[in-house]
Short mmCIF file of C-alpha atoms in Angstrom, two decimals:
data_model
loop_
_atom_site.label_atom_id
_atom_site.label_comp_id
_atom_site.label_asym_id
_atom_site.label_seq_id
_atom_site.Cartn_x
_atom_site.Cartn_y
_atom_site.Cartn_z
CA UNK B 18 18.87 -22.49 28.02
CA UNK B 19 15.29 -23.59 28.44
CA UNK B 20 12.66 -23.41 25.73
CA UNK B 21 10.92 -20.50 27.43
CA UNK B 22 14.06 -18.34 27.43
CA UNK B 23 14.54 -18.96 23.70
CA UNK B 24 10.88 -18.17 23.16
CA UNK B 25 11.22 -14.87 25.04
CA UNK B 26 14.38 -13.84 23.18
CA UNK B 27 12.92 -14.71 19.79
CA UNK B 28 9.66 -12.94 20.62
CA UNK B 29 11.50 -9.79 21.67
CA UNK B 30 13.73 -9.80 18.58
CA UNK B 31 10.83 -10.27 16.15
CA UNK B 32 8.51 -7.82 17.92
CA UNK B 33 11.06 -5.03 18.28
CA UNK B 34 12.22 -5.48 14.66
CA UNK B 35 8.62 -5.27 13.41
CA UNK B 36 7.94 -2.21 15.56
CA UNK B 37 11.03 -0.42 14.23
CA UNK B 38 10.16 -1.29 10.63
CA UNK B 39 6.56 -0.05 10.94
CA UNK B 40 7.66 3.12 12.77
CA UNK B 41 10.21 3.97 10.07
CA UNK B 42 7.63 3.36 7.35
CA UNK B 43 5.08 5.56 9.10
CA UNK B 44 7.67 8.28 9.70
CA UNK B 45 8.86 8.33 6.11
CA UNK B 46 5.46 8.17 4.43
CA UNK B 47 3.46 10.09 7.03
CA UNK B 48 5.54 13.23 6.50
CA UNK B 49 3.82 13.96 3.19
CA UNK B 50 0.38 13.90 4.81
CA UNK B 51 1.51 16.06 7.71
CA UNK B 52 3.14 18.69 5.50
CA UNK B 53 -0.10 18.89 3.56
CA UNK B 54 -2.21 18.97 6.74
CA UNK B 55 -0.11 21.80 8.19
CA UNK B 56 -0.38 23.91 5.06
CA UNK B 57 3.18 23.34 3.88
CA UNK B 58 4.79 24.13 7.25
CA UNK B 59 7.56 21.51 7.01
CA UNK B 60 9.17 22.31 10.36
CA UNK B 61 5.89 21.79 12.22
CA UNK B 62 5.09 18.66 10.21
CA UNK B 63 8.53 17.17 10.94
CA UNK B 64 8.21 17.95 14.63
CA UNK B 65 4.75 16.36 14.91
CA UNK B 66 5.91 13.40 12.83
CA UNK B 67 8.81 12.80 15.21
CA UNK B 68 6.54 13.07 18.26
CA UNK B 69 4.10 10.59 16.72
CA UNK B 70 6.92 8.09 16.14
CA UNK B 71 8.14 8.44 19.72
CA UNK B 72 4.61 7.79 20.99
CA UNK B 73 4.29 4.84 18.62
CA UNK B 74 7.51 3.32 20.00
CA UNK B 75 6.47 3.87 23.60
CA UNK B 76 3.07 2.26 23.15
CA UNK B 77 4.24 -0.71 21.10
CA UNK B 78 7.45 -1.53 22.95
CA UNK B 79 5.56 -1.11 26.21
CA UNK B 80 2.94 -3.57 25.03
CA UNK B 81 5.62 -6.03 23.87
CA UNK B 82 7.27 -5.84 27.29
CA UNK B 83 3.98 -6.34 29.15
CA UNK B 84 3.00 -9.29 26.95
CA UNK B 85 6.35 -11.05 27.37
CA UNK B 86 5.38 -13.31 30.26
CA UNK B 87 3.99 -16.69 29.26
CA UNK B 88 2.11 -18.84 31.75
CA UNK B 89 2.60 -22.07 29.84
CA UNK B 90 6.19 -23.20 29.41
CA UNK B 91 6.74 -24.77 25.99
CA UNK B 92 8.21 -28.26 26.32
CA UNK B 93 9.40 -28.74 22.74
CA UNK B 94 9.92 -26.95 19.42
CA UNK B 95 6.23 -27.23 18.55
CA UNK B 96 5.30 -25.47 21.78
CA UNK B 97 7.89 -22.75 21.15
CA UNK B 98 6.52 -22.13 17.64
CA UNK B 99 2.91 -22.10 18.82
CA UNK B 100 3.72 -19.67 21.63
CA UNK B 101 5.70 -17.41 19.28
CA UNK B 102 2.94 -17.54 16.70
CA UNK B 103 0.35 -16.37 19.20
CA UNK B 104 2.51 -13.65 20.72
CA UNK B 105 3.83 -12.28 17.41
CA UNK B 106 0.33 -12.47 15.92
CA UNK B 107 -1.04 -10.25 18.66
CA UNK B 108 1.86 -7.81 18.20
CA UNK B 109 1.09 -7.66 14.47
CA UNK B 110 -2.55 -6.91 15.23
CA UNK B 111 -1.54 -4.14 17.65
CA UNK B 112 0.86 -2.68 15.07
CA UNK B 113 -1.86 -2.83 12.42
CA UNK B 114 -4.34 -1.11 14.72
CA UNK B 115 -1.80 1.61 15.51
CA UNK B 116 -1.10 2.03 11.78
CA UNK B 117 -4.78 2.51 10.97
CA UNK B 118 -5.21 4.83 13.94
CA UNK B 119 -2.36 6.98 12.58
CA UNK B 120 -3.95 6.95 9.12
CA UNK B 121 -7.24 8.06 10.63
CA UNK B 122 -5.55 10.92 12.47
CA UNK B 123 -3.60 12.00 9.37
CA UNK B 124 -6.73 11.81 7.23
CA UNK B 125 -8.77 13.96 9.62
CA UNK B 126 -5.96 16.50 9.89
CA UNK B 127 -5.67 16.67 6.12
CA UNK B 128 -9.43 17.09 5.63
CA UNK B 129 -9.50 19.88 8.19
CA UNK B 130 -6.59 21.65 6.46
CA UNK B 131 -8.25 21.29 3.05
CA UNK B 132 -11.50 22.73 4.40
CA UNK B 133 -9.62 25.76 5.70
CA UNK B 134 -7.96 26.31 2.31
CA UNK B 135 -11.27 26.42 0.39
CA UNK B 136 -12.19 30.04 -0.33
CA UNK B 137 -15.51 31.17 1.08
CA UNK B 138 -18.51 30.97 -1.21
CA UNK B 139 -19.52 34.43 -2.33
CA UNK B 140 -23.21 35.23 -2.68
CA UNK B 141 -24.47 35.29 -6.21
CA UNK B 142 -24.95 38.75 -7.68
CA UNK B 143 -28.58 39.89 -7.74
CA UNK B 144 -30.43 39.05 -10.91
CA UNK B 145 -31.25 42.05 -12.98
CA UNK B 146 -34.55 42.00 -14.72
CA UNK B 147 -33.77 43.50 -18.11
CA UNK B 148 -37.45 43.67 -19.14
CA UNK B 149 -38.27 45.90 -16.18
CA UNK B 150 -35.64 48.44 -17.26
CA UNK B 151 -37.05 49.00 -20.72
#
């Protein structure tokens, strides 16, 4: 096989493996935030968590597929490694951005849920002037 085919296959293997690993990590650790954000409703949190992971896979695997094509054909091992480095580096940046986006969403959901759990502030009782009563 040519260098470009090996580059494509290696790129796909690394990118899909990284995407699966990040998605599993987000799914496992994001559940805690979602349960808290949904006021302890575990069924709703699990459902939203699953939907978020599906969306994460669709976006990232879709990007990996779109970014597969390489205009320059590597001629040797150095070219293969440089091409892989660039492609996998961009995938890592996209995965990192998606991770921080998910953290931002979870954080905002949690803050909103915490605000709703705070009891309303009651007005202070009127001050009684004891000297006026005497």
